[in-house]
mmCIF file of C-alpha atoms in Angstrom:
data_model
loop_
_atom_site.group_PDB
_atom_site.id
_atom_site.type_symbol
_atom_site.label_atom_id
_atom_site.label_comp_id
_atom_site.label_asym_id
_atom_site.label_seq_id
_atom_site.Cartn_x
_atom_site.Cartn_y
_atom_site.Cartn_z
ATOM 1 C CA MET A 1 48.721 57.190 76.266
ATOM 2 C CA PRO A 2 48.257 54.701 73.462
ATOM 3 C CA ALA A 3 50.897 54.727 70.448
ATOM 4 C CA THR A 4 47.803 55.388 68.384
ATOM 5 C CA SER A 5 46.642 58.496 69.987
ATOM 6 C CA PRO A 6 46.222 61.384 67.146
ATOM 7 C CA THR A 7 48.875 63.918 67.211
ATOM 8 C CA LEU A 8 48.612 67.642 67.369
ATOM 9 C CA LEU A 9 51.493 69.706 66.709
ATOM 10 C CA VAL A 10 51.327 73.229 68.460
ATOM 11 C CA ILE A 11 53.415 75.793 67.177
ATOM 12 C CA GLY A 12 54.573 78.472 69.628
ATOM 13 C CA HIS A 13 56.526 81.781 68.816
ATOM 14 C CA ASP A 14 59.774 83.279 70.738
ATOM 15 C CA ALA A 15 59.254 80.755 73.335
ATOM 16 C CA SER A 16 60.503 77.471 74.649
ATOM 17 C CA PRO A 17 58.694 74.181 74.223
ATOM 18 C CA GLU A 18 57.825 74.091 77.705
ATOM 19 C CA THR A 19 56.266 77.599 77.486
ATOM 20 C CA VAL A 20 54.459 76.533 74.620
ATOM 21 C CA LEU A 21 52.742 73.804 76.445
ATOM 22 C CA VAL A 22 51.637 76.513 78.927
ATOM 23 C CA GLN A 23 50.429 78.938 75.970
ATOM 24 C CA SER A 24 48.199 76.210 74.522
ATOM 25 C CA GLY A 25 45.881 76.726 77.705
ATOM 26 C CA THR A 26 42.589 75.202 77.474
ATOM 27 C CA LEU A 27 43.912 73.435 73.832
ATOM 28 C CA GLY A 28 46.090 71.394 75.810
ATOM 29 C CA SER A 29 43.659 70.403 78.568
ATOM 30 C CA TRP A 30 40.985 69.482 75.876
ATOM 31 C CA ALA A 31 43.640 67.395 74.001
ATOM 32 C CA ARG A 32 44.567 65.617 77.198
ATOM 33 C CA GLU A 33 40.914 64.936 78.218
ATOM 34 C CA ARG A 34 40.198 63.703 74.423
ATOM 35 C CA GLY A 35 43.198 61.442 74.038
ATOM 36 C CA VAL A 36 44.932 63.627 71.717
ATOM 37 C CA MET A 37 48.865 63.860 72.157
ATOM 38 C CA VAL A 38 50.292 67.286 72.003
ATOM 39 C CA LEU A 39 53.432 67.844 70.401
ATOM 40 C CA PRO A 40 55.025 71.573 71.391
ATOM 41 C CA ALA A 41 57.241 73.174 68.823
ATOM 42 C CA VAL A 42 58.726 76.694 68.357
ATOM 43 C CA ALA A 43 58.757 78.465 64.937
ATOM 44 C CA GLY A 44 61.984 79.113 63.283
ATOM 45 C CA THR A 45 63.228 75.404 64.791
ATOM 46 C CA GLU A 46 62.994 72.289 62.917
ATOM 47 C CA LEU A 47 59.378 70.921 62.693
ATOM 48 C CA PRO A 48 58.173 67.489 61.951
ATOM 49 C CA ASP A 49 57.303 66.434 58.429
ATOM 50 C CA PRO A 50 53.575 67.198 58.094
ATOM 51 C CA SER A 51 52.954 63.424 57.478
ATOM 52 C CA GLU A 52 54.096 62.637 60.869
ATOM 53 C CA VAL A 53 51.020 64.735 62.584
ATOM 54 C CA ASP A 54 47.458 64.665 62.383
ATOM 55 C CA ALA A 55 46.790 68.300 62.875
ATOM 56 C CA VAL A 56 48.699 71.564 63.449
ATOM 57 C CA ALA A 57 47.794 74.652 65.781
ATOM 58 C CA VAL A 58 49.639 77.846 65.272
ATOM 59 C CA LEU A 59 49.323 79.990 68.659
ATOM 60 C CA GLY A 60 49.498 83.784 69.033
ATOM 61 C CA SER A 61 52.467 86.125 68.665
ATOM 62 C CA VAL A 62 53.765 89.439 69.540
ATOM 63 C CA GLN A 63 54.790 90.003 66.176
ATOM 64 C CA GLY A 64 52.986 90.602 62.969
ATOM 65 C CA ALA A 65 51.777 87.822 60.450
ATOM 66 C CA TRP A 66 52.045 90.418 57.747
ATOM 67 C CA ASP A 67 55.785 91.594 58.547
ATOM 68 C CA ASP A 68 57.998 90.034 56.499
ATOM 69 C CA SER A 69 60.939 91.346 58.226
ATOM 70 C CA VAL A 70 60.275 88.556 61.114
ATOM 71 C CA PRO A 71 63.189 86.289 61.046
ATOM 72 C CA TRP A 72 61.173 83.008 61.480
ATOM 73 C CA LEU A 73 58.130 84.080 59.467
ATOM 74 C CA ALA A 74 59.346 82.908 55.922
ATOM 75 C CA SER A 75 60.008 79.448 57.231
ATOM 76 C CA GLU A 76 56.938 79.038 59.178
ATOM 77 C CA ILE A 77 54.876 80.393 55.939
ATOM 78 C CA ALA A 78 56.732 77.677 54.041
ATOM 79 C CA TYR A 79 55.768 74.912 56.608
ATOM 80 C CA LEU A 80 52.305 75.911 56.763
ATOM 81 C CA GLU A 81 52.149 75.815 53.142
ATOM 82 C CA ARG A 82 53.497 72.024 53.115
ATOM 83 C CA VAL A 83 50.796 71.265 55.755
ATOM 84 C CA VAL A 84 48.106 72.422 53.520
ATOM 85 C CA ALA A 85 49.380 70.516 50.678
ATOM 86 C CA ALA A 86 49.675 67.403 52.736
ATOM 87 C CA ASP A 87 45.836 67.971 53.558
ATOM 88 C CA VAL A 88 46.773 68.262 57.473
ATOM 89 C CA PRO A 89 44.300 70.315 59.326
ATOM 90 C CA ILE A 90 45.165 73.466 60.682
ATOM 91 C CA LEU A 91 43.751 75.540 63.536
ATOM 92 C CA GLY A 92 45.154 79.275 63.918
ATOM 93 C CA ILE A 93 44.522 81.189 67.019
ATOM 94 C CA CYS A 94 44.910 85.009 66.860
ATOM 95 C CA PHE A 95 48.365 85.583 64.852
ATOM 96 C CA GLY A 96 47.738 82.057 63.856
ATOM 97 C CA GLY A 97 44.627 82.881 62.554
ATOM 98 C CA GLN A 98 46.258 85.801 60.648
ATOM 99 C CA LEU A 99 48.702 83.768 59.200
ATOM 100 C CA LEU A 100 46.448 80.852 58.151
ATOM 101 C CA ALA A 101 44.239 83.401 56.222
ATOM 102 C CA ARG A 102 47.402 84.545 54.442
ATOM 103 C CA VAL A 103 48.655 81.021 53.639
ATOM 104 C CA LEU A 104 45.115 80.059 52.368
ATOM 105 C CA GLY A 105 44.808 83.100 49.992
ATOM 106 C CA GLY A 106 43.436 85.900 52.512
ATOM 107 C CA SER A 107 45.385 88.357 54.137
ATOM 108 C CA ALA A 108 46.848 89.640 57.555
ATOM 109 C CA ASN A 109 47.039 93.246 58.226
ATOM 110 C CA PRO A 110 47.751 95.673 60.889
ATOM 111 C CA ALA A 111 44.451 96.604 62.513
ATOM 112 C CA ASP A 112 44.543 100.285 62.177
ATOM 113 C CA GLY A 113 42.280 101.346 65.207
ATOM 114 C CA ARG A 114 40.257 97.972 64.799
ATOM 115 C CA HIS A 115 42.156 96.549 67.626
ATOM 116 C CA GLU A 116 40.660 94.748 70.615
ATOM 117 C CA ASN A 117 41.898 94.094 73.958
ATOM 118 C CA GLY A 118 39.914 92.238 76.735
ATOM 119 C CA PHE A 119 36.723 90.034 76.695
ATOM 120 C CA ARG A 120 34.481 91.148 73.834
ATOM 121 C CA THR A 121 31.176 89.451 72.474
ATOM 122 C CA VAL A 122 30.910 88.562 68.820
ATOM 123 C CA THR A 123 28.362 87.661 66.266
ATOM 124 C CA THR A 124 28.513 84.009 65.378
ATOM 125 C CA PHE A 125 27.068 82.269 62.368
ATOM 126 C CA CYS A 126 27.736 78.341 63.556
ATOM 127 C CA ASP A 127 26.831 76.245 66.371
ATOM 128 C CA ALA A 128 30.522 75.334 67.288
ATOM 129 C CA ILE A 129 31.259 78.958 68.306
ATOM 130 C CA ASP A 130 29.068 80.828 70.694
ATOM 131 C CA ASP A 131 28.671 84.537 71.008
ATOM 132 C CA GLY A 132 31.250 84.684 74.112
ATOM 133 C CA PRO A 133 32.547 86.697 75.739
ATOM 134 C CA TRP A 134 35.860 85.659 74.396
ATOM 135 C CA MET A 135 39.285 87.020 75.305
ATOM 136 C CA GLU A 136 40.755 89.518 72.446
ATOM 137 C CA PHE A 137 44.184 90.861 72.490
ATOM 138 C CA HIS A 138 45.209 91.710 69.013
ATOM 139 C CA PHE A 139 46.657 95.070 67.039
ATOM 140 C CA ASP A 140 46.390 93.201 63.472
ATOM 141 C CA SER A 141 43.515 91.282 61.906
ATOM 142 C CA PHE A 142 42.828 88.960 59.002
ATOM 143 C CA THR A 143 40.636 89.048 55.810
ATOM 144 C CA ALA A 144 39.360 85.443 55.367
ATOM 145 C CA PRO A 145 40.269 83.568 52.006
ATOM 146 C CA PRO A 146 37.846 84.549 49.332
ATOM 147 C CA THR A 147 36.356 80.883 49.166
ATOM 148 C CA ALA A 148 36.163 80.545 53.068
ATOM 149 C CA GLU A 149 33.238 80.570 55.222
ATOM 150 C CA VAL A 150 33.278 83.375 57.882
ATOM 151 C CA LEU A 151 31.810 81.861 61.126
ATOM 152 C CA ALA A 152 31.926 84.940 63.235
ATOM 153 C CA ARG A 153 32.670 88.623 63.415
ATOM 154 C CA SER A 154 32.839 91.585 65.740
ATOM 155 C CA GLU A 155 32.055 95.181 65.239
ATOM 156 C CA ARG A 156 35.615 95.807 64.325
ATOM 157 C CA CYS A 157 36.784 92.838 62.296
ATOM 158 C CA GLU A 158 36.317 88.998 61.182
ATOM 159 C CA GLN A 159 36.730 86.646 64.189
ATOM 160 C CA ALA A 160 36.552 83.280 62.531
ATOM 161 C CA PHE A 161 36.703 81.494 59.208
ATOM 162 C CA ARG A 162 36.507 77.940 58.057
ATOM 163 C CA LEU A 163 38.101 76.601 54.985
ATOM 164 C CA GLY A 164 37.700 73.020 54.228
ATOM 165 C CA ARG A 165 39.210 71.497 57.536
ATOM 166 C CA HIS A 166 40.932 74.539 58.604
ATOM 167 C CA LEU A 167 39.872 76.713 61.187
ATOM 168 C CA GLY A 168 41.118 80.417 61.996
ATOM 169 C CA VAL A 169 39.922 82.595 64.867
ATOM 170 C CA GLN A 170 40.897 86.129 65.896
ATOM 171 C CA PHE A 171 40.039 85.944 69.550
ATOM 172 C CA HIS A 172 41.979 83.480 72.237
ATOM 173 C CA PRO A 173 39.895 80.540 73.120
ATOM 174 C CA GLU A 174 42.673 79.094 74.920
ATOM 175 C CA ILE A 175 43.270 81.699 77.435
ATOM 176 C CA THR A 176 44.007 80.411 81.208
ATOM 177 C CA PRO A 177 45.221 82.222 84.091
ATOM 178 C CA GLU A 178 48.587 80.595 83.763
ATOM 179 C CA GLU A 179 48.650 81.619 79.898
ATOM 180 C CA PHE A 180 47.806 85.252 81.176
ATOM 181 C CA GLU A 181 50.656 85.214 83.606
ATOM 182 C CA ILE A 182 52.981 84.830 80.542
ATOM 183 C CA TRP A 183 51.336 87.592 78.592
ATOM 184 C CA ALA A 184 51.687 89.996 81.648
ATOM 185 C CA GLY A 185 55.216 89.046 82.142
ATOM 186 C CA ARG A 186 56.139 90.152 78.570
ATOM 187 C CA TRP A 187 54.270 93.418 78.728
ATOM 188 C CA THR A 188 55.281 94.690 82.051
ATOM 189 C CA GLY A 189 57.449 97.601 81.873
ATOM 190 C CA THR A 190 57.370 98.036 78.010
ATOM 191 C CA PRO A 191 55.648 100.569 75.890
ATOM 192 C CA LEU A 192 52.533 98.142 75.427
ATOM 193 C CA GLU A 193 51.840 98.594 79.087
ATOM 194 C CA ASP A 194 52.167 102.471 78.779
ATOM 195 C CA ARG A 195 49.076 102.361 76.236
ATOM 196 C CA PHE A 196 46.858 100.749 78.813
ATOM 197 C CA ASP A 197 45.121 103.778 79.843
ATOM 198 C CA GLU A 198 44.430 104.646 76.214
ATOM 199 C CA LEU A 199 42.985 101.079 75.737
ATOM 200 C CA GLY A 200 40.828 101.209 78.828
ATOM 201 C CA ILE A 201 42.366 98.085 80.402
ATOM 202 C CA THR A 202 44.544 97.223 83.480
ATOM 203 C CA THR A 203 46.676 94.183 83.883
ATOM 204 C CA ALA A 204 45.086 93.752 87.436
ATOM 205 C CA GLY A 205 41.627 94.024 85.726
ATOM 206 C CA LEU A 206 42.144 91.622 83.032
ATOM 207 C CA ARG A 207 43.852 89.078 85.476
ATOM 208 C CA ALA A 208 40.798 89.253 87.809
ATOM 209 C CA GLU A 209 38.466 88.674 84.636
ATOM 210 C CA VAL A 210 40.801 86.001 83.140
ATOM 211 C CA ALA A 211 40.410 83.875 86.777
ATOM 212 C CA GLU A 212 36.317 84.722 87.076
ATOM 213 C CA ARG A 213 35.834 83.703 83.636
ATOM 214 C CA ALA A 214 38.190 80.441 83.408
ATOM 215 C CA GLU A 215 35.709 77.756 83.710
ATOM 216 C CA SER A 216 33.025 79.490 81.318
ATOM 217 C CA SER A 217 35.879 79.955 78.783
ATOM 218 C CA ARG A 218 36.995 76.273 79.160
ATOM 219 C CA VAL A 219 33.422 75.050 78.334
ATOM 220 C CA ARG A 220 33.314 77.415 75.431
ATOM 221 C CA SER A 221 36.847 76.738 74.188
ATOM 222 C CA TRP A 222 36.255 72.605 74.456
ATOM 223 C CA ARG A 223 32.983 73.099 72.331
ATOM 224 C CA LEU A 224 34.911 74.846 69.499
ATOM 225 C CA PHE A 225 37.779 72.459 69.848
ATOM 226 C CA ASP A 226 35.518 69.279 69.945
ATOM 227 C CA ASP A 227 34.174 70.782 66.391
ATOM 228 C CA PHE A 228 37.532 71.438 64.956
ATOM 229 C CA GLY A 229 38.735 67.953 66.188
ATOM 230 C CA ALA A 230 35.862 66.147 64.818
ATOM 231 C CA ARG A 231 35.901 67.942 61.453
ATOM 232 C CA ALA A 232 39.896 67.320 61.353
ATOM 233 C CA GLY A 233 39.711 63.519 62.416
ATOM 234 C CA LEU A 234 41.037 64.069 65.852
ATOM 235 C CA LEU A 235 37.911 62.743 67.356
ATOM 236 C CA PRO A 236 35.072 60.526 66.279
ATOM 237 C CA ALA A 237 32.758 62.607 63.909
ATOM 238 C CA ASP A 238 29.874 62.507 66.507
ATOM 239 C CA GLN A 239 31.949 63.905 69.357
ATOM 240 C CA GLY A 240 31.669 67.515 67.602
ATOM 241 C CA VAL A 241 29.876 70.485 68.926
ATOM 242 C CA HIS A 242 29.666 69.585 72.485
ATOM 243 C CA ALA A 243 31.518 70.858 75.875
#
């Protein structure tokens, strides 16, 4: 890859950099196809100066973006504030979208019954995000910053917002079968898995649906990432909004 390739810092949580690459899912495959260099990193470790990267993506987490008791959360918030001050675009996914909303003046909150688990259709208000279905797996949600443009909603909560070149989404556009196996490995035998009957889901059912929808999910997600990439300056401006 040429030394002049744009760089995308991808921040994961409670994982190794190698696991972060798997968790980047279709975002990682999109970046490779588009000539964008991915730099995997982990919240709570030393992160590069914002001036050294062209954009930042923040992935999901089992933690709450509202929960100030999380050991690494304060340092991640401080880092994202530096990123925003440096005018470096941020893509936030699920937890990352909630944290981005908080950093930009909105809020992250426990979902209080508005959780969504499994593939869901959303109502969208822009060309870059289609109605889905998109993979959802969250027990928290965000309220978009007051000056942001809300791009998508579901019956239960806001699903996407844009503020300047920053984009936050509640769903998981990046989901792949490989990423799903990391999720399943983390919830197997835990109290979360004990709730699956209540939530109306099973690990086997979700696994099968992720596999069945893998290609259509990739196409939809690349369309979203193309739009973010063009607005963020990772891609030529005319490369946005296509799969």
